[in-house]
């Protein structure tokens, strides 16, 4: 069995005290150049790596930030993670990325893991619509910021996009193109984003003098491509098939597009499609996808910066972050028009 190299081994090899080795690692400017070189040579020769867990116990704080998202298979959340990681790295921190897979149970398990690890803070896109997981996690006193979710009913910071405005952008575009019979492939109804995008869609119809009966909702159990294909199959089976469909995210839209292609239904001539998120694959689809763009990287970076502000204020107050002034940041979406909604008729 290979034994790990400790700081005492380095001190013995370099002929110095343990305190000197610690100073070379943590305060190198306080050590003479020759001694510092001898210690670093011993570290390299022995392959010493300092124990982060021991360092955290001494310092009383973690250098890890938790990030828990709904679905790492969705490129939108990959971009959120990129933004958060960039901001964390600038502050000398790492990010532990976890995937709840849209499951409240898995979300609870990961939040417990974050609490056990005493992470610096957590960036969270909730999967549990009841709020029980958040309420339970709050008891640990670890700061967290909600991402892609408005902090209604909570006291925490949040970074989100105005999904009501986004839904309105999508359907207003379709109505302006002449469509009067639309479908909304919505995803799980418990998600606030899904409900808000539907509200925006209905608002756009009302602006045009059209009633809610002009929007037929096709709910799905998940927000992925397979669920979109299933919704597309149901859409094909309708006797009075709508001429346009708005999807709650791009993965659903890509699934609908696949179903239409397999059935020989022309997009956009027979069916116009608009997605949401504007992931990289949207522009690269067989029929480039019109989508409502969310600034995902910016969302992740802002959320991480807000979390860092809160934790730093707490340290200045001796660990009391309770008086932090929480903020709610709501970003604006943007419609990106491509061929999937531009019919030649």
Coordinates of C-alpha atoms in Angstrom, one line a residue:
X1 CA 0.0 0.0 0.0
X2 CA 1.4 3.4 -1.0
X3 CA 1.5 5.9 1.8
X4 CA 0.8 9.5 1.1
X5 CA 3.5 12.1 1.6
X6 CA 2.9 14.5 4.5
X7 CA 4.3 17.9 5.4
X8 CA 6.7 16.2 8.0
X9 CA 8.2 14.1 5.2
X10 CA 9.0 17.3 3.2
X11 CA 10.5 19.0 6.2
X12 CA 12.7 16.0 6.9
X13 CA 13.9 15.8 3.3
X14 CA 14.6 19.5 3.1
X15 CA 16.2 19.7 6.6
X16 CA 13.9 22.4 7.8
X17 CA 11.0 22.7 10.3
X18 CA 7.4 21.9 9.5
X19 CA 6.6 25.6 10.1
X20 CA 9.1 26.6 7.4
X21 CA 7.5 24.2 4.9
X22 CA 4.1 25.7 5.8
X23 CA 5.5 29.2 5.2
X24 CA 6.9 28.2 1.8
X25 CA 3.4 26.9 0.8
X26 CA 1.3 29.7 2.3
X27 CA 3.6 32.7 2.8
X28 CA 6.6 32.2 0.5
X29 CA 7.8 35.8 0.7
X30 CA 8.7 35.2 4.4
X31 CA 11.2 32.5 3.6
X32 CA 14.8 33.0 2.3
X33 CA 15.3 32.3 -1.4
X34 CA 17.7 29.5 -0.9
X35 CA 15.6 27.8 1.8
X36 CA 12.5 28.2 -0.3
X37 CA 14.2 26.6 -3.3
X38 CA 15.3 23.6 -1.2
X39 CA 11.8 23.1 0.2
X40 CA 10.2 23.3 -3.3
X41 CA 12.7 20.8 -4.6
X42 CA 11.7 18.4 -1.8
X43 CA 8.0 18.9 -2.6
X44 CA 8.6 18.1 -6.3
X45 CA 10.8 15.1 -5.6
X46 CA 8.4 13.6 -3.1
X47 CA 5.3 14.5 -5.0
X48 CA 3.7 16.2 -2.0
X49 CA 0.1 17.6 -2.4
X50 CA -1.3 19.5 0.5
X51 CA -4.6 18.3 2.1
X52 CA -7.4 20.6 1.1
X53 CA -9.7 19.2 3.7
X54 CA -7.1 19.9 6.5
X55 CA -6.6 23.4 5.1
X56 CA -10.4 24.0 5.2
X57 CA -10.6 22.9 8.8
X58 CA -7.8 25.4 9.8
X59 CA -9.2 28.2 7.7
X60 CA -12.9 27.5 8.6
X61 CA -14.1 28.0 5.0
X62 CA -14.3 26.0 1.8
X63 CA -12.8 26.9 -1.6
X64 CA -15.6 25.0 -3.3
X65 CA -18.9 26.4 -4.6
X66 CA -21.8 24.0 -5.4
X67 CA -23.8 24.2 -8.6
X68 CA -27.0 22.1 -8.9
X69 CA -28.9 22.2 -12.2
X70 CA -31.9 20.5 -13.6
X71 CA -30.2 18.7 -16.6
X72 CA -26.6 18.8 -17.6
X73 CA -27.7 17.1 -20.8
X74 CA -29.2 20.5 -21.7
X75 CA -26.5 22.8 -23.3
X76 CA -28.2 25.7 -21.6
X77 CA -27.1 24.5 -18.2
X78 CA -23.6 23.8 -19.5
X79 CA -23.4 27.4 -20.5
X80 CA -24.6 28.5 -17.0
X81 CA -21.9 26.3 -15.5
X82 CA -19.3 27.9 -17.8
X83 CA -20.2 31.3 -16.5
X84 CA -20.2 30.3 -12.9
X85 CA -16.9 28.5 -13.2
X86 CA -15.3 31.5 -14.8
X87 CA -16.3 33.8 -11.9
X88 CA -15.4 31.2 -9.3
X89 CA -12.0 30.7 -10.9
X90 CA -11.3 34.4 -10.8
X91 CA -11.9 34.3 -7.1
X92 CA -9.6 31.3 -6.6
X93 CA -12.5 28.8 -6.1
X94 CA -13.6 25.6 -7.7
X95 CA -17.1 24.5 -8.7
X96 CA -18.7 21.2 -7.8
X97 CA -21.3 20.6 -10.6
X98 CA -24.2 18.3 -9.8
X99 CA -27.3 17.2 -11.9
X100 CA -30.7 16.7 -10.2
X101 CA -32.1 15.2 -13.5
X102 CA -35.3 17.2 -12.8
X103 CA -35.8 15.0 -9.7
X104 CA -36.8 16.5 -6.3
X105 CA -35.3 13.3 -4.6
X106 CA -31.9 13.6 -6.3
X107 CA -31.9 17.3 -5.6
X108 CA -32.4 16.6 -1.9
X109 CA -29.5 14.1 -1.9
X110 CA -27.1 16.6 -3.5
X111 CA -28.1 19.4 -1.2
X112 CA -27.3 17.1 1.7
X113 CA -23.9 16.4 0.1
X114 CA -23.2 20.1 -0.2
X115 CA -24.1 20.5 3.5
X116 CA -21.8 17.6 4.5
X117 CA -19.0 19.1 2.5
X118 CA -19.7 22.6 4.0
X119 CA -19.3 24.2 0.6
X120 CA -18.8 28.0 0.4
X121 CA -22.2 28.4 -1.1
X122 CA -24.6 26.9 -3.7
X123 CA -26.0 28.0 -7.0
X124 CA -29.3 26.2 -7.4
X125 CA -32.0 25.7 -10.1
X126 CA -34.7 24.0 -8.1
X127 CA -36.4 20.8 -9.2
X128 CA -38.7 20.6 -6.2
X129 CA -41.8 22.7 -6.9
X130 CA -42.9 22.5 -3.2
X131 CA -39.9 24.4 -1.9
X132 CA -39.4 21.8 0.9
X133 CA -35.8 21.0 -0.3
X134 CA -34.9 24.7 -0.1
X135 CA -36.5 25.0 3.3
X136 CA -34.5 22.0 4.6
X137 CA -31.2 23.2 3.2
X138 CA -31.7 26.7 4.6
X139 CA -31.3 25.3 8.1
X140 CA -27.6 24.6 7.4
X141 CA -26.8 28.3 7.1
X142 CA -25.0 27.9 3.8
X143 CA -25.7 30.8 1.4
X144 CA -27.3 30.0 -1.9
X145 CA -28.5 31.9 -5.1
X146 CA -31.3 30.7 -7.3
X147 CA -30.4 30.5 -11.0
X148 CA -33.0 30.6 -13.8
X149 CA -35.7 31.1 -11.1
X150 CA -37.2 34.2 -9.5
X151 CA -36.9 34.2 -5.7
X152 CA -40.6 34.6 -5.0
X153 CA -41.5 33.5 -1.5
X154 CA -37.8 33.3 -0.5
X155 CA -35.3 35.7 0.9
X156 CA -32.4 34.6 -1.2
X157 CA -30.7 36.2 -4.2
X158 CA -31.8 35.1 -7.6
X159 CA -30.7 35.6 -11.3
X160 CA -33.4 34.8 -13.9
X161 CA -34.7 35.8 -17.3
X162 CA -38.1 37.4 -17.8
X163 CA -39.8 34.3 -19.1
X164 CA -43.2 36.0 -19.5
X165 CA -41.6 38.5 -21.9
X166 CA -39.8 35.6 -23.6
X167 CA -43.0 33.7 -24.2
X168 CA -44.6 36.8 -25.6
X169 CA -41.7 37.4 -28.0
X170 CA -42.1 33.9 -29.4
X171 CA -45.9 33.9 -29.9
X172 CA -46.0 37.5 -31.1
X173 CA -43.5 36.6 -33.8
X174 CA -45.8 33.7 -34.9
X175 CA -48.9 35.8 -34.8
X176 CA -47.2 38.5 -36.9
X177 CA -46.4 35.8 -39.4
X178 CA -50.1 35.1 -39.8
X179 CA -50.6 32.1 -37.5
X180 CA -53.9 31.8 -35.6
X181 CA -53.8 28.2 -34.5
X182 CA -50.8 27.4 -32.2
X183 CA -49.6 24.7 -29.9
X184 CA -47.4 25.1 -26.8
X185 CA -45.2 22.1 -26.0
X186 CA -44.8 22.9 -22.4
X187 CA -42.9 20.4 -20.3
X188 CA -43.6 19.6 -16.6
X189 CA -46.3 22.0 -15.3
X190 CA -44.6 22.3 -11.9
X191 CA -41.7 24.4 -13.3
X192 CA -42.1 28.1 -12.9
X193 CA -40.4 28.7 -16.2
X194 CA -42.9 26.6 -18.1
X195 CA -45.8 28.4 -16.6
X196 CA -44.3 31.9 -17.2
X197 CA -43.6 31.2 -20.8
X198 CA -47.2 30.0 -21.3
X199 CA -48.4 33.2 -19.6
X200 CA -46.4 35.3 -22.0
X201 CA -47.7 33.3 -25.0
X202 CA -51.3 34.0 -23.9
X203 CA -50.5 37.7 -23.3
X204 CA -49.3 37.9 -26.9
X205 CA -52.5 36.3 -28.2
X206 CA -54.6 38.7 -26.2
X207 CA -52.6 41.7 -27.6
X208 CA -53.6 40.4 -31.1
X209 CA -57.3 40.0 -30.1
X210 CA -57.1 36.2 -30.0
X211 CA -58.4 34.0 -27.2
X212 CA -56.6 31.3 -25.2
X213 CA -58.4 28.7 -27.3
X214 CA -55.9 29.6 -30.1
X215 CA -53.1 28.0 -28.0
X216 CA -53.3 24.2 -27.5
X217 CA -51.0 23.0 -24.8
X218 CA -49.1 19.7 -25.1
X219 CA -47.5 19.0 -21.7
X220 CA -44.5 16.6 -21.4
X221 CA -43.0 14.9 -18.5
X222 CA -39.4 16.0 -19.3
X223 CA -37.7 18.8 -21.1
X224 CA -35.6 16.8 -23.5
X225 CA -35.5 15.7 -27.2
X226 CA -37.3 12.4 -26.6
X227 CA -40.2 14.3 -24.9
X228 CA -40.2 16.6 -27.9
X229 CA -40.5 13.7 -30.3
X230 CA -43.4 12.3 -28.3
X231 CA -45.1 15.7 -28.4
X232 CA -44.5 15.9 -32.1
X233 CA -46.2 12.5 -32.6
X234 CA -49.2 13.7 -30.6
X235 CA -49.2 16.9 -32.7
X236 CA -49.3 14.8 -35.9
X237 CA -52.3 12.9 -34.6
X238 CA -54.5 16.0 -34.2
X239 CA -57.3 16.3 -36.7
X240 CA -57.1 20.1 -36.7
X241 CA -53.3 20.4 -36.5
X242 CA -52.0 23.9 -35.6
X243 CA -49.8 25.7 -38.1
X244 CA -47.2 26.7 -35.5
X245 CA -45.7 25.4 -32.3
X246 CA -43.9 27.2 -29.5
X247 CA -41.7 24.9 -27.3
X248 CA -40.7 25.6 -23.7
X249 CA -37.0 24.9 -24.6
X250 CA -34.9 24.1 -27.6
X251 CA -34.5 20.4 -26.8
X252 CA -38.3 20.0 -27.0
X253 CA -38.3 22.0 -30.3
X254 CA -35.5 19.8 -31.8
X255 CA -37.5 16.7 -30.9
X256 CA -40.7 18.2 -32.6
X257 CA -38.5 19.0 -35.6
X258 CA -37.3 15.4 -35.8
X259 CA -40.8 14.1 -35.6
X260 CA -42.0 16.4 -38.4
X261 CA -39.0 15.4 -40.6
X262 CA -39.7 11.7 -40.1
X263 CA -43.3 12.2 -41.1
X264 CA -42.5 14.3 -44.2
X265 CA -44.1 17.4 -42.7
X266 CA -42.4 20.5 -44.0
X267 CA -40.9 23.0 -41.6
X268 CA -41.7 25.9 -41.8
X269 CA -44.1 25.6 -44.7
X270 CA -46.5 23.1 -43.0
X271 CA -45.5 23.9 -39.4
X272 CA -43.5 26.8 -38.0
X273 CA -41.4 26.0 -34.8
X274 CA -40.0 28.3 -32.2
X275 CA -37.8 27.1 -29.3
X276 CA -36.4 28.7 -26.2
X277 CA -32.8 29.1 -24.8
X278 CA -31.0 29.4 -28.2
X279 CA -28.5 26.7 -27.4
X280 CA -25.7 26.1 -29.9
X281 CA -27.5 23.2 -31.6
X282 CA -30.4 25.5 -32.5
X283 CA -28.5 27.2 -35.3
X284 CA -27.0 24.0 -36.4
X285 CA -30.3 22.0 -36.8
X286 CA -31.3 20.6 -40.2
X287 CA -33.7 23.5 -40.3
X288 CA -32.1 26.3 -38.2
X289 CA -34.3 26.9 -35.2
X290 CA -35.9 30.2 -34.3
X291 CA -35.4 30.6 -30.5
X292 CA -35.7 32.9 -27.6
X293 CA -32.2 33.5 -26.4
X294 CA -31.3 33.5 -22.7
X295 CA -27.9 34.9 -21.7
X296 CA -26.9 31.7 -19.9
X297 CA -23.2 32.4 -19.4
X298 CA -24.0 35.8 -18.0
X299 CA -26.6 34.3 -15.7
X300 CA -24.0 31.8 -14.3
X301 CA -21.4 34.4 -13.8
X302 CA -23.7 36.9 -12.1
X303 CA -25.1 34.3 -9.8
X304 CA -21.6 33.3 -8.8
X305 CA -20.5 36.9 -8.2
X306 CA -23.6 37.5 -6.0
X307 CA -22.9 34.4 -4.0
X308 CA -19.2 35.5 -3.5
X309 CA -20.4 38.9 -2.3
X310 CA -22.7 37.3 0.2
X311 CA -20.1 34.9 1.6
X312 CA -17.4 37.6 1.8
X313 CA -19.8 39.9 3.7
X314 CA -20.5 37.0 6.1
X315 CA -16.8 36.5 6.7
X316 CA -16.3 40.2 7.4
X317 CA -19.1 39.9 10.0
X318 CA -17.6 36.9 11.6
X319 CA -19.6 34.3 9.7
X320 CA -23.0 36.2 10.0
X321 CA -24.4 36.5 6.5
X322 CA -27.9 37.1 7.8
X323 CA -27.8 40.8 7.2
X324 CA -26.8 40.5 3.6
X325 CA -29.1 42.6 1.3
X326 CA -30.5 40.1 -1.2
X327 CA -31.0 41.1 -4.8
X328 CA -33.3 39.8 -7.5
X329 CA -31.7 40.2 -11.0
X330 CA -34.1 39.7 -14.0
X331 CA -32.4 39.7 -17.4
X332 CA -34.3 40.3 -20.7
X333 CA -34.6 37.6 -23.4
X334 CA -34.0 38.2 -27.1
X335 CA -35.7 36.6 -30.1
X336 CA -33.4 35.1 -32.7
X337 CA -35.2 34.5 -35.9
X338 CA -34.1 31.6 -38.2
X339 CA -35.7 29.5 -41.0
X340 CA -37.9 27.3 -38.8
X341 CA -40.5 30.0 -38.5
X342 CA -40.1 31.8 -41.8
X343 CA -42.6 30.3 -44.2
X344 CA -42.4 31.2 -47.9
X345 CA -46.2 31.3 -48.1

